[in-house]
Amino acid sequence: MTWTKIVECVPNFSEGRDLDKVEKIVSAFRGKEGVKLLDYSSDQDHNRTVVTVVGEPEALKKAVVEAAKLAIELIDLNKHEGQHPRMGAVDVIPFIPIKNVDMDEAIEMSKAVGKILGEELKFPVFLYEKSASAPHRENLAKVRKGQFEGMAEKIKEPEWHPDFGPAERHPTAGTVAVGARMPLVAFNVNLNTSDLEIATQIGKNIRHINGGLRFVKAMGVELHERHITQVSMNLTDYTRTAIYRVFELIRIEARRYGVSIVGSEVIGLIPMAALIDTAEYYLGIENFSMDQVLESRIME
Amino acid sequence: MTWTKIVECVPNFSEGRDLDKVEKIVSAFRGKEGVKLLDYSSDQDHNRTVVTVVGEPEALKKAVVEAAKLAIELIDLNKHEGQHPRMGAVDVIPFIPIKNVDMDEAIEMSKAVGKILGEELKFPVFLYEKSASAPHRENLAKVRKGQFEGMAEKIKEPEWHPDFGPAERHPTAGTVAVGARMPLVAFNVNLNTSDLEIATQIGKNIRHINGGLRFVKAMGVELHERHITQVSMNLTDYTRTAIYRVFELIRIEARRYGVSIVGSEVIGLIPMAALIDTAEYYLGIENFSMDQVLESRIME
């Protein structure tokens, strides 16, 4: 591989039951130079498929547009039911900078894809997260509120005029949110207490919304079988709120209750840099460069 | 890239002054599918060039043989002088398993390359390290003892019969050691004392030769400008003697002198897994798999 730049994309499609359709859509990510399909999983209850794909910017944009086009053709939201909120055949398309790509470039990618979907495919696009054109459009849940059904009217309101495409819901495919964000790290810390109240309180103390660390979302969770509890987190920017800082802060908070950390878990994928930064901290490594990591040199 | 397997090779060539010759030899590693040249550096005093290259097993073997052939043609050891001990035009060829390759496969590679060099190029080969055919051949310094000049007679002794090729020194290119070993990690830990005796004693306590950890070589070093000392180490198998274990053991030993660790450094390249293992330890991550590292998935 000589991918100098790597971007990740995690498009969500509103089909999780008709696996023939899912395969057709996912095929847009197969066998393409500069694109690698890492994972896709369909949920019957949600009636939704989440795809994880990485690639070089140009190749990835093309493949994402191709997949979106297939989804628009194949999926009719008028007939869609499932537990997960949704507003479009392809429901959300986040671009995530991974290597030699900054947030500005990921934002550019989201806008370029949004422009094609809106202008060429007449599929209304809302830019969200870091790509949002206004603060009230940053949060996906707010953009999607009302879902496919409500979007028929919502999209006509001036504050919900789409960023690209007609101000009219696509009759079968609805609308889509396209944007750029940092990689999410799902990180959970286990506590040697069965008292959910303690895990919940620690979660509140360390999370952003209650005055804690800027890029932490957290809640307390019971692990019934193990008779312990967990601070379950999403770290929304590990480059600015480091994992070790979150971990050590939880340790410090737990002390107040005479509780200790018994372990942690990483759910799903995590960027190499997030863990290497952790090793650098604990070993106190001076002047370390990611170029010293053998695998990082191989990928250049 | 779709390299499912990755092996590293660090061949040393006995030419560090005539850079035209060096470029000719190094060209064997350029522009080849399945081979990536990571680094090469020539030392005038040593009159030696160290190459770092990674690749898929088959492609890498071919390129290494091609480079060795060029070195045999271009370098005349009868005219070679330099500070570094040497016995051949290409002096040593270690194969190092990196990803989806075990030590047995790296040993196989070293034997396959040794066989070609010996039988096709009539260049005598000693298998060394993990590939050695007898315990007295494991250590490179012992194999190379006597150097090019002494090898004319040494190779005729029964215990130094080469593993491949004629039992006769090549008239201009000498002999070579080919083998397999684990990646070396050069890891140094800095102490807040200027007393070299303390760093030396800690080094002795933790290193294998004096009763310490199995895969640690260590010595005390003074960092004059910073008025501190350092335990300078080579970790010869980080998969079995973990970096964090070495680090914590130094911390424990230092306590005896009222000394603290002030930092550490990694010299040169380090495999991703060595640092991720460290992060796993300090965060107490349960059930972690290297497949969860985004970059590791991209390289598959």
XYZ file of N, CA and C in Angstrom, chain A residues 1 6 8 36 38 54 98 190 226 243 247 262-264 266 268-272 275-276 278-279 282-286 288 291-295 297-300, chain B residues 1 6 8 36 38 54 98 190 226 243 247 262-264 266 268-272 275-276 278-279 282-286 288 291-295 297-300:
234
model
N 0.847 -1.200 0.000
C 0.000 0.000 0.000
C 0.880 1.248 0.000
N -5.153 8.693 4.747
C -6.217 7.733 5.071
C -7.377 8.443 5.761
N -11.453 7.576 7.167
C -12.434 6.547 7.459
C -13.822 7.108 7.170
N -10.786 0.264 1.231
C -10.809 -1.034 1.914
C -12.001 -1.113 2.863
N -13.727 -2.418 5.896
C -13.254 -3.052 7.133
C -14.335 -3.892 7.787
N -12.325 2.403 4.900
C -11.235 3.386 4.897
C -10.707 3.519 3.477
N -7.904 10.031 9.592
C -7.113 9.011 10.297
C -5.620 9.282 10.182
N -14.214 -0.447 34.443
C -14.952 -1.267 35.401
C -14.526 -0.977 36.839
N -21.262 -9.968 36.516
C -20.016 -9.850 37.276
C -20.222 -9.130 38.610
N -6.883 9.303 26.588
C -7.473 8.169 27.305
C -6.907 8.027 28.715
N -8.825 7.898 32.350
C -8.636 6.736 33.225
C -8.165 7.160 34.612
N -11.090 -2.092 38.315
C -10.675 -3.489 38.165
C -10.298 -3.833 36.727
N -10.504 -2.911 35.825
C -10.153 -3.192 34.433
C -10.856 -2.208 33.523
N -10.666 -2.390 32.237
C -11.332 -1.511 31.288
C -11.562 -2.286 30.006
N -12.098 -1.704 25.547
C -12.238 -0.891 24.341
C -13.221 -1.629 23.445
N -14.905 -2.130 19.853
C -14.726 -1.809 18.432
C -13.325 -1.306 18.144
N -13.221 -0.510 17.115
C -11.907 -0.081 16.630
C -11.368 1.121 17.396
N -10.055 1.207 17.485
C -9.398 2.343 18.135
C -8.165 2.713 17.305
N -7.941 4.006 17.076
C -6.733 4.389 16.333
C -5.474 4.044 17.129
N -4.472 3.561 16.436
C -3.188 3.226 17.041
C -2.661 4.348 17.927
N -3.623 4.572 21.716
C -2.972 3.666 22.664
C -1.484 3.970 22.799
N -0.857 4.397 21.717
C 0.568 4.704 21.791
C 0.795 5.947 22.655
N -0.971 6.647 25.191
C -1.099 6.111 26.553
C 0.224 5.496 27.014
N 0.845 4.698 26.155
C 2.134 4.083 26.498
C 3.189 5.175 26.733
N 2.646 6.667 30.297
C 3.003 5.834 31.454
C 4.495 5.535 31.523
N 5.138 5.426 30.373
C 6.585 5.173 30.375
C 7.376 6.485 30.393
N 6.701 7.613 30.292
C 7.396 8.899 30.267
C 8.385 9.007 29.114
N 7.991 8.499 27.932
C 8.922 8.491 26.789
C 9.117 9.920 26.291
N 10.385 10.309 26.165
C 10.720 11.665 25.712
C 10.909 11.672 24.201
N 9.220 11.207 21.534
C 8.795 10.089 20.689
C 8.058 10.623 19.468
N 6.585 8.252 13.748
C 7.400 7.663 12.684
C 8.290 6.540 13.193
N 8.472 6.456 14.517
C 9.286 5.380 15.077
C 8.510 4.067 15.178
N 7.202 4.142 14.966
C 6.410 2.917 15.003
C 6.549 2.230 13.652
N 7.063 1.030 13.703
C 7.363 0.284 12.482
C 6.174 0.246 11.532
N 5.002 -0.095 12.052
C 3.824 -0.231 11.202
C 3.419 1.091 10.563
N 5.453 3.321 9.550
C 6.376 3.510 8.420
C 5.975 2.628 7.233
N 5.483 1.449 7.537
C 5.097 0.538 6.461
C 3.916 1.100 5.692
N 3.015 1.759 6.393
C 1.801 2.260 5.752
C 2.013 3.508 4.910
N 3.163 4.142 5.053
C 3.378 5.412 4.350
C 3.268 5.265 2.835
N -2.362 -1.517 0.236
C -1.519 -2.677 0.477
C -2.384 -3.860 0.884
N 4.142 -9.804 7.020
C 5.219 -8.814 6.952
C 6.457 -9.335 7.686
N 10.662 -8.194 8.384
C 11.664 -7.141 8.284
C 13.020 -7.800 8.018
N 9.313 -2.800 0.771
C 9.396 -1.370 1.063
C 10.674 -1.065 1.824
N 12.706 1.001 4.175
C 12.360 1.952 5.231
C 13.492 2.923 5.518
N 11.244 -3.868 4.703
C 10.165 -4.786 5.085
C 9.492 -5.297 3.819
N 7.384 -9.822 11.731
C 6.654 -8.635 12.197
C 5.161 -8.888 12.310
N 15.770 6.985 32.033
C 16.578 8.042 32.662
C 16.289 8.161 34.157
N 22.865 16.648 30.794
C 21.690 16.758 31.658
C 22.019 16.421 33.108
N 7.900 -4.463 27.842
C 8.533 -3.185 28.166
C 8.092 -2.645 29.522
N 10.347 -1.545 32.803
C 10.209 -0.190 33.340
C 9.856 -0.210 34.831
N 12.997 9.672 35.590
C 12.553 10.987 35.095
C 12.058 10.923 33.647
N 12.181 9.799 33.031
C 11.706 9.674 31.649
C 12.345 8.484 30.991
N 12.028 8.298 29.726
C 12.618 7.185 28.988
C 12.733 7.578 27.530
N 12.882 5.775 23.360
C 12.930 4.664 22.417
C 13.821 5.121 21.273
N 15.186 4.580 17.552
C 14.873 3.879 16.299
C 13.458 3.348 16.273
N 13.264 2.298 15.515
C 11.918 1.763 15.286
C 11.473 0.834 16.406
N 10.171 0.795 16.614
C 9.591 -0.113 17.606
C 8.293 -0.679 17.028
N 8.058 -1.977 17.189
C 6.796 -2.529 16.695
C 5.596 -1.973 17.483
N 4.535 -1.691 16.762
C 3.305 -1.179 17.367
C 2.872 -2.011 18.564
N 4.165 -1.204 22.180
C 3.585 -0.065 22.896
C 2.114 -0.298 23.237
N 1.411 -1.003 22.371
C 0.001 -1.257 22.644
C -0.135 -2.205 23.826
N 1.858 -2.208 26.291
C 2.094 -1.317 27.431
C 0.812 -0.590 27.829
N 0.105 -0.051 26.845
C -1.155 0.653 27.124
C -2.171 -0.309 27.737
N -1.298 -0.779 31.516
C -1.563 0.342 32.432
C -3.047 0.673 32.544
N -3.788 0.460 31.461
C -5.229 0.722 31.524
C -6.005 -0.522 31.972
N -5.309 -1.642 32.114
C -5.992 -2.880 32.518
C -7.071 -3.287 31.532
N -6.787 -3.129 30.228
C -7.816 -3.430 29.226
C -8.039 -4.939 29.144
N -9.289 -5.347 29.247
C -9.649 -6.763 29.213
C -9.965 -7.194 27.784
N -8.536 -7.491 24.931
C -8.201 -6.644 23.784
C -7.564 -7.494 22.685
N -6.643 -6.795 16.440
C -7.557 -6.507 15.327
C -8.429 -5.283 15.594
N -8.461 -4.839 16.863
C -9.245 -3.645 17.176
C -8.488 -2.361 16.845
N -7.202 -2.502 16.544
C -6.422 -1.322 16.174
C -6.685 -1.014 14.702
N -7.223 0.159 14.478
C -7.649 0.552 13.131
C -6.558 0.304 12.099
N -5.333 0.743 12.405
C -4.238 0.638 11.441
C -3.883 -0.811 11.150
N -5.954 -3.218 10.976
C -6.964 -3.695 10.033
C -6.699 -3.175 8.619
N -6.211 -1.972 8.546
C -5.946 -1.376 7.231
C -4.834 -2.133 6.524
N -3.848 -2.594 7.312
C -2.679 -3.242 6.712
C -2.957 -4.663 6.261
N -4.086 -5.233 6.674
C -4.338 -6.650 6.360
C -4.347 -6.917 4.863
